[in-house]
Short mmCIF file of C-alpha atoms in Angstrom, two decimals:
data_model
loop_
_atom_site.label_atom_id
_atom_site.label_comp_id
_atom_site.label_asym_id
_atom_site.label_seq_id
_atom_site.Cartn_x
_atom_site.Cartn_y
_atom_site.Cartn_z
CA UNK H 181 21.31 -12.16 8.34
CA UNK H 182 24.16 -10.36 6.77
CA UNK H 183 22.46 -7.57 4.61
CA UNK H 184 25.84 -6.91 1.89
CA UNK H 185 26.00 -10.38 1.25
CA UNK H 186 21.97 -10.99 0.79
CA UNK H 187 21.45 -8.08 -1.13
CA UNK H 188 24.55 -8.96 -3.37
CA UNK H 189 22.22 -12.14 -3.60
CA UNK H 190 19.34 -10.09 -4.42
CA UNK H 191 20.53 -8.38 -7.06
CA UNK H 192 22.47 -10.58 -8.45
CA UNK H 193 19.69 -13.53 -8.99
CA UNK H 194 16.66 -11.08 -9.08
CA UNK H 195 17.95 -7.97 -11.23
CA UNK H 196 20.82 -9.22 -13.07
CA UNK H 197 19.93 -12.36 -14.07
CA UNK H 198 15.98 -11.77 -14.02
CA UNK H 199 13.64 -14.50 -15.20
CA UNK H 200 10.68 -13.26 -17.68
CA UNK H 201 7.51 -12.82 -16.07
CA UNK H 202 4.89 -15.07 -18.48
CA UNK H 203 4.54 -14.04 -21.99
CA UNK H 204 7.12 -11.26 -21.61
CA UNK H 205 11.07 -11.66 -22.46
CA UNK H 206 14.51 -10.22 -20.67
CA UNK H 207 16.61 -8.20 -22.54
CA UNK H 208 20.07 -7.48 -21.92
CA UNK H 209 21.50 -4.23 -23.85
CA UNK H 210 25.35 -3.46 -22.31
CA UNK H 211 24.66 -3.25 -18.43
CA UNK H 212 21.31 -2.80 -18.63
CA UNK H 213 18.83 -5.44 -17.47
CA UNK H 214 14.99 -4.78 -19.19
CA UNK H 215 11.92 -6.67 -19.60
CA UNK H 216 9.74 -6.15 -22.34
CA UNK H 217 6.17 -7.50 -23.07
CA UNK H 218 2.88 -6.72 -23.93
CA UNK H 219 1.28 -3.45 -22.99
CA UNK H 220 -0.08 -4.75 -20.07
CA UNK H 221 2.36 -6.48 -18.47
CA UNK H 222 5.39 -4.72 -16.59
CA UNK H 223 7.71 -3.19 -18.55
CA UNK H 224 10.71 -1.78 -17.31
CA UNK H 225 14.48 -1.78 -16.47
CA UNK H 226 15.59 -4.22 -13.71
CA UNK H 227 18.91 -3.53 -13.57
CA UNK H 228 21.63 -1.42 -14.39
CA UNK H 229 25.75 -1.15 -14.11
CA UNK H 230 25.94 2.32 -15.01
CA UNK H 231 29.04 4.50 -14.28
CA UNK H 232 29.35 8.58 -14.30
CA UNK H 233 30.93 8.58 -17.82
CA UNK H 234 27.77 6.24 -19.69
CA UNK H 235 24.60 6.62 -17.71
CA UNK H 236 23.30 9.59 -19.78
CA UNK H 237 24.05 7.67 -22.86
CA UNK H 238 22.21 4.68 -21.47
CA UNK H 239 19.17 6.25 -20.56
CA UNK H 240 18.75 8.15 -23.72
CA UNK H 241 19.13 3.99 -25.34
CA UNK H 242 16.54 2.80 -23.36
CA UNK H 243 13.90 6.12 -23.94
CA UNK H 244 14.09 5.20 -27.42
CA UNK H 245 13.71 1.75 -27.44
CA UNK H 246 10.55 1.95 -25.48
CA UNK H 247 9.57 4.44 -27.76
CA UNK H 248 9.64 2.52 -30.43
CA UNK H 249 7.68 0.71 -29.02
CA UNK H 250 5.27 2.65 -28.35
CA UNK H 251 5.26 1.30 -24.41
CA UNK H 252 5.45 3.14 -21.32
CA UNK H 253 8.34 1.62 -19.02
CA UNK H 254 9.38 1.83 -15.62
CA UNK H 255 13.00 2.11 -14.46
CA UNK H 256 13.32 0.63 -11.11
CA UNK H 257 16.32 2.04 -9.32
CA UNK H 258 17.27 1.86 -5.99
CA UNK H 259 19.83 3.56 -3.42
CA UNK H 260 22.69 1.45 -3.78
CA UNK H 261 22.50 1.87 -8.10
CA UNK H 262 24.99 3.82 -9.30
CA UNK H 263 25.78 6.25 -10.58
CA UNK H 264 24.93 7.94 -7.02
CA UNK H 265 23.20 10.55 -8.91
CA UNK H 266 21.21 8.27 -11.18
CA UNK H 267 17.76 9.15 -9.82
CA UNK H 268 18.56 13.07 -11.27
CA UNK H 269 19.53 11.73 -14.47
CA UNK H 270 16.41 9.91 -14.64
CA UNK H 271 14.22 13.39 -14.07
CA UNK H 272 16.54 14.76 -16.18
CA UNK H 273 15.55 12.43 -19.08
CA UNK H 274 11.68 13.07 -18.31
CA UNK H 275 10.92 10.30 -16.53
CA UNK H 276 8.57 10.64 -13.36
CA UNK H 277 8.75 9.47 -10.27
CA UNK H 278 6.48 7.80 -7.99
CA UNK H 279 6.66 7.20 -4.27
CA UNK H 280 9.65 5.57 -2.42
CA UNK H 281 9.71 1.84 -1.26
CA UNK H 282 11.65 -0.04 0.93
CA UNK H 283 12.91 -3.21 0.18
CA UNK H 284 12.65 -5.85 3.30
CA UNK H 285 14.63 -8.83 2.78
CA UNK H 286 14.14 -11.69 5.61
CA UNK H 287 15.46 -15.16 6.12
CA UNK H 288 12.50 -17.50 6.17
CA UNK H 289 13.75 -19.85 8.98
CA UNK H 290 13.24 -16.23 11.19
CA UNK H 291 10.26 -15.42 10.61
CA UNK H 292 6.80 -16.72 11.85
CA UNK H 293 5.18 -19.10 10.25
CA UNK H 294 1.60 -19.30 12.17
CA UNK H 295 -1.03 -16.11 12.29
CA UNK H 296 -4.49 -16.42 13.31
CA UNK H 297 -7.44 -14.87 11.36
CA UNK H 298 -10.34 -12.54 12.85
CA UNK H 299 -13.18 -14.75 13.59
CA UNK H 300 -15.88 -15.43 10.42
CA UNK H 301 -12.51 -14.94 7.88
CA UNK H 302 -11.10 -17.45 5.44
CA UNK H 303 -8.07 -17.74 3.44
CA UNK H 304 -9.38 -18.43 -0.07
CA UNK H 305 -6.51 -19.93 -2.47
CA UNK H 306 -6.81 -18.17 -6.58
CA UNK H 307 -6.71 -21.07 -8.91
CA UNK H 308 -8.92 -19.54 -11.51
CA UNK H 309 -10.70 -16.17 -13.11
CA UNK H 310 -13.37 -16.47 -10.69
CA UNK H 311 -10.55 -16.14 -7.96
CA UNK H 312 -8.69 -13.62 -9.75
CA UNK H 313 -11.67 -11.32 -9.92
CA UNK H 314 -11.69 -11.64 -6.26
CA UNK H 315 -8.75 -10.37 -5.83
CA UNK H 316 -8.52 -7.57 -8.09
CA UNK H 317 -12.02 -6.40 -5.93
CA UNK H 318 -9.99 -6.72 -2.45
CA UNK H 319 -6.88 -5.22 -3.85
CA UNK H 320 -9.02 -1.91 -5.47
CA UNK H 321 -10.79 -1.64 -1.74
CA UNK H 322 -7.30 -2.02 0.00
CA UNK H 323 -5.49 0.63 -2.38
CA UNK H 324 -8.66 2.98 -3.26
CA UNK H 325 -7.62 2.73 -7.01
CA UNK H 326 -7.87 0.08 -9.67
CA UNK H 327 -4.84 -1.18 -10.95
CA UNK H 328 -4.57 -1.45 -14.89
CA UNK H 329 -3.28 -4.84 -15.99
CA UNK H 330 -3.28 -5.92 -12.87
CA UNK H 331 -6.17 -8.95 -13.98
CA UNK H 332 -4.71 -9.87 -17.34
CA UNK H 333 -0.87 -10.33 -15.42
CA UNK H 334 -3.00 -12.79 -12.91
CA UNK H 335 -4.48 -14.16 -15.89
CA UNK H 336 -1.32 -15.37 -17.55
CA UNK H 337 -0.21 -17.19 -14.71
CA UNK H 338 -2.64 -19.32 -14.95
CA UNK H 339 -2.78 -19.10 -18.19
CA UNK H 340 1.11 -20.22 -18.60
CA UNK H 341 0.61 -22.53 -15.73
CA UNK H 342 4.03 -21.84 -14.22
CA UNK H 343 2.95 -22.93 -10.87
CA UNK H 344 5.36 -19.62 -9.95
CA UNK H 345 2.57 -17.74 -8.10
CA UNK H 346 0.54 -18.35 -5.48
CA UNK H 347 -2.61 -15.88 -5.12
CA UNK H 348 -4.64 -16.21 -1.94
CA UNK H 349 -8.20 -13.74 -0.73
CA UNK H 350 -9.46 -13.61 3.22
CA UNK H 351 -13.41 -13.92 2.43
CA UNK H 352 -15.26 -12.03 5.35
CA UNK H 353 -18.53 -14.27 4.64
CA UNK H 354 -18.57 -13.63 0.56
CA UNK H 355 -16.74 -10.07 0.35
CA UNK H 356 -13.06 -10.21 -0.38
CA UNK H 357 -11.20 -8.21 2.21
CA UNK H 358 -7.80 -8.88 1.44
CA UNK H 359 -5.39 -10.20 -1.15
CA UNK H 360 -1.94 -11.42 -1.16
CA UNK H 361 0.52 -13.22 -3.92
CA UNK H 362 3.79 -14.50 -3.58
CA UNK H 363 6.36 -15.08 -6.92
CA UNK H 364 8.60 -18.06 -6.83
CA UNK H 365 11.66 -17.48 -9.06
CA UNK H 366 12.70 -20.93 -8.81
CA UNK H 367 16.16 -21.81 -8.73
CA UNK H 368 17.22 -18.31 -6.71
CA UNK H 369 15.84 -19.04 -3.18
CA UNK H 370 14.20 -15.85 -3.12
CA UNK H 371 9.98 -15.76 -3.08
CA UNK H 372 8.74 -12.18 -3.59
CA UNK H 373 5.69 -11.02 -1.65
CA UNK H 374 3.62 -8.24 -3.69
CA UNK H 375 -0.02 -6.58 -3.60
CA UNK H 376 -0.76 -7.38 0.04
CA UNK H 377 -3.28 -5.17 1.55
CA UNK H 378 -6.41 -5.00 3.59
CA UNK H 379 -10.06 -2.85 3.02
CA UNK H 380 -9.81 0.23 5.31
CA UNK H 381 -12.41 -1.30 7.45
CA UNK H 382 -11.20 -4.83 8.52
CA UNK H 383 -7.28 -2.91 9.11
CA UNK H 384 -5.77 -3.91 12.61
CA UNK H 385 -7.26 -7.28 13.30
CA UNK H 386 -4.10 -9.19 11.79
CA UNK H 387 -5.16 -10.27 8.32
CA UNK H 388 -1.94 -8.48 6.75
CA UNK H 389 -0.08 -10.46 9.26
CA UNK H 390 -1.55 -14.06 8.62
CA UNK H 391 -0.86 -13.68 4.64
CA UNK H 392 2.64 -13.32 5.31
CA UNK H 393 3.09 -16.06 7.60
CA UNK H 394 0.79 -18.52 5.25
CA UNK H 395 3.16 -16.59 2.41
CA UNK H 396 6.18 -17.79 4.46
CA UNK H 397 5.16 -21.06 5.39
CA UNK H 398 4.59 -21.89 2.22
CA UNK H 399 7.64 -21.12 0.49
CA UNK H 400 9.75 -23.17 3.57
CA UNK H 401 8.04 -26.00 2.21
CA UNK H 402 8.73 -25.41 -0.99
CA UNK H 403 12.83 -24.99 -0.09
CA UNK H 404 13.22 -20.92 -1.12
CA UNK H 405 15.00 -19.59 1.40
CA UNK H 406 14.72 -15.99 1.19
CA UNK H 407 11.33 -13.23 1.12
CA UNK H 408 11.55 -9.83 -0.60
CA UNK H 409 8.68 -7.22 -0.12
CA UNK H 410 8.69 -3.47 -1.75
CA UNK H 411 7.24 -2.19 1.21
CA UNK H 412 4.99 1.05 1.82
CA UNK H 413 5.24 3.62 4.55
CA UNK H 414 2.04 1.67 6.31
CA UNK H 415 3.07 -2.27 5.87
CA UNK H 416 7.13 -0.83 6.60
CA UNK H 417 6.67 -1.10 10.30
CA UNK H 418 4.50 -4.33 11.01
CA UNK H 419 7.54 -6.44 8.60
CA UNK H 420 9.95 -5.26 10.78
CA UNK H 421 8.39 -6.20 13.61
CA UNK H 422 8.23 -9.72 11.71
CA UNK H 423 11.70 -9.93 11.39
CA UNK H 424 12.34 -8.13 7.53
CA UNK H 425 15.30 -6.20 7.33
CA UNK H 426 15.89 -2.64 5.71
CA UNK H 427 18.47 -3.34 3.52
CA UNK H 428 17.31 -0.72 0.08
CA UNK H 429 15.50 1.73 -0.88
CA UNK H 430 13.53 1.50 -4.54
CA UNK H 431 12.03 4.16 -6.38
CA UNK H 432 9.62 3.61 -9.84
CA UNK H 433 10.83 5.95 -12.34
CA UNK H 434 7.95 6.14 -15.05
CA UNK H 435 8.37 7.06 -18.74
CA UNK H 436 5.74 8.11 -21.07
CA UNK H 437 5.82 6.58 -25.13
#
């Protein structure tokens, strides 16, 4: 896989030209990229074209529309953004940040497509609010913390019925004890896989590694051609091993109304 020319790809399909998630709209103001929604869905900047001369001037137009508001936001940069110093400008500006990612990019037809489960788990496909609720439980025992919004996002997916998610839960006999979604931005060939994780006690018996192979094998058979993960410290190592590439880093810069 040729990283420059996938994550020109990447950004170019996924950031520049960003679809809305459900119920929220893109905005484009100069060369910046937002989305903007209700309070509980994400809001943020997805992209920027910033240069050395306008980046101050940009940030300051984007503080005060969110402002306005009344909505935190998140500015998602990443290492290759520039300006080179645009994290600074971001502190600068008040925002905070939170802990680095890296973004994995893999070529489906390279990866594996077949993972077995421990013994006594099931895969579990979301298709409703009963479903969702399982999932919100596995993802707070994976992650320790509840995630606000998280439910009401799930919700309007099925809400909406894009048919551009797919939410799966490994049952361990009726306890949820893992999670998984995958996004389908249809017409890019790139699925993104998002909230995977595992309760601390059922770690290192290959769950994590079955819902990205069902992930994968899915979206082969639905043509996309391409997987993206923001990837953690912990799940970092076991994609590479996979076959995803390091091509980015990504940082969440957060802003307070």
């Amino acid at each position: 896989m040729d990283h420059d020319e996938v994550l020109a790809l990447f950004d170019d399909r996924l950031r520049r030209n960003a679809p809305p998630d459900p119920g929220c709209r893109v905005e484009r103001d100069g060369a910046v990229v937002r989305q903007v929604g209700p309070e509980h869905c994400w809001n943020g900047v997805v992209w920027s074209g910033l240069d050395e001369a306008g980046a101050d001037a940009a940030i300051a137009a984007q503080v005060r529309h969110f402002a306005g508001l009344g909505l935190e936001f998140e500015w998602k940069a990443y290492s290759h953004d520039r300006p080179a110093d645009l994290g600074a400008r971001l502190l600068a500006a008040g925002f905070t940040p939170e802990p680095d990612e890296a973004l994995m990019l893999a070529r489906i037809a390279d990866l594996p497509v077949e993972a077995a489960l421990p013994e006594g788990v099931r895969l579990l496909p979301v298709t409703d609010p009963a479903g969702v609720d399982l999932l919100v439980e596995a993802n707070t025992q994976a992650f320790g913390v509840e995630n606000p919004g998280l439910r009401e996002r799930l919700l309007d997916h099925l809400r909406h019925g894009t048919g551009t998610v797919s939410m799966v839960v490994a049952m361990a006999g009726g306890r949820p004890v893992s999670s998984a979604r995958m996004e389908l931005i249809p017409g890019t060939g790139f699925a993104g896989l998002w909230g995977g994780g595992t309760a601390p006690d059922w770690r290192g018996r290959g769950i994590y590694r079955a819902l990205i192979a069902h992930r994968a094998r899915l979206a082969a058979e639905l043509g996309y051609q391409y997987l993206q993960v923001d990837a953690s410290d912990q799940s970092r190592p076991i994609l590479q091993r996979l076959g995803f590439d390091w091509v980015s880093t990504t940082t969440p810069y957060v802003r307070q109304p």
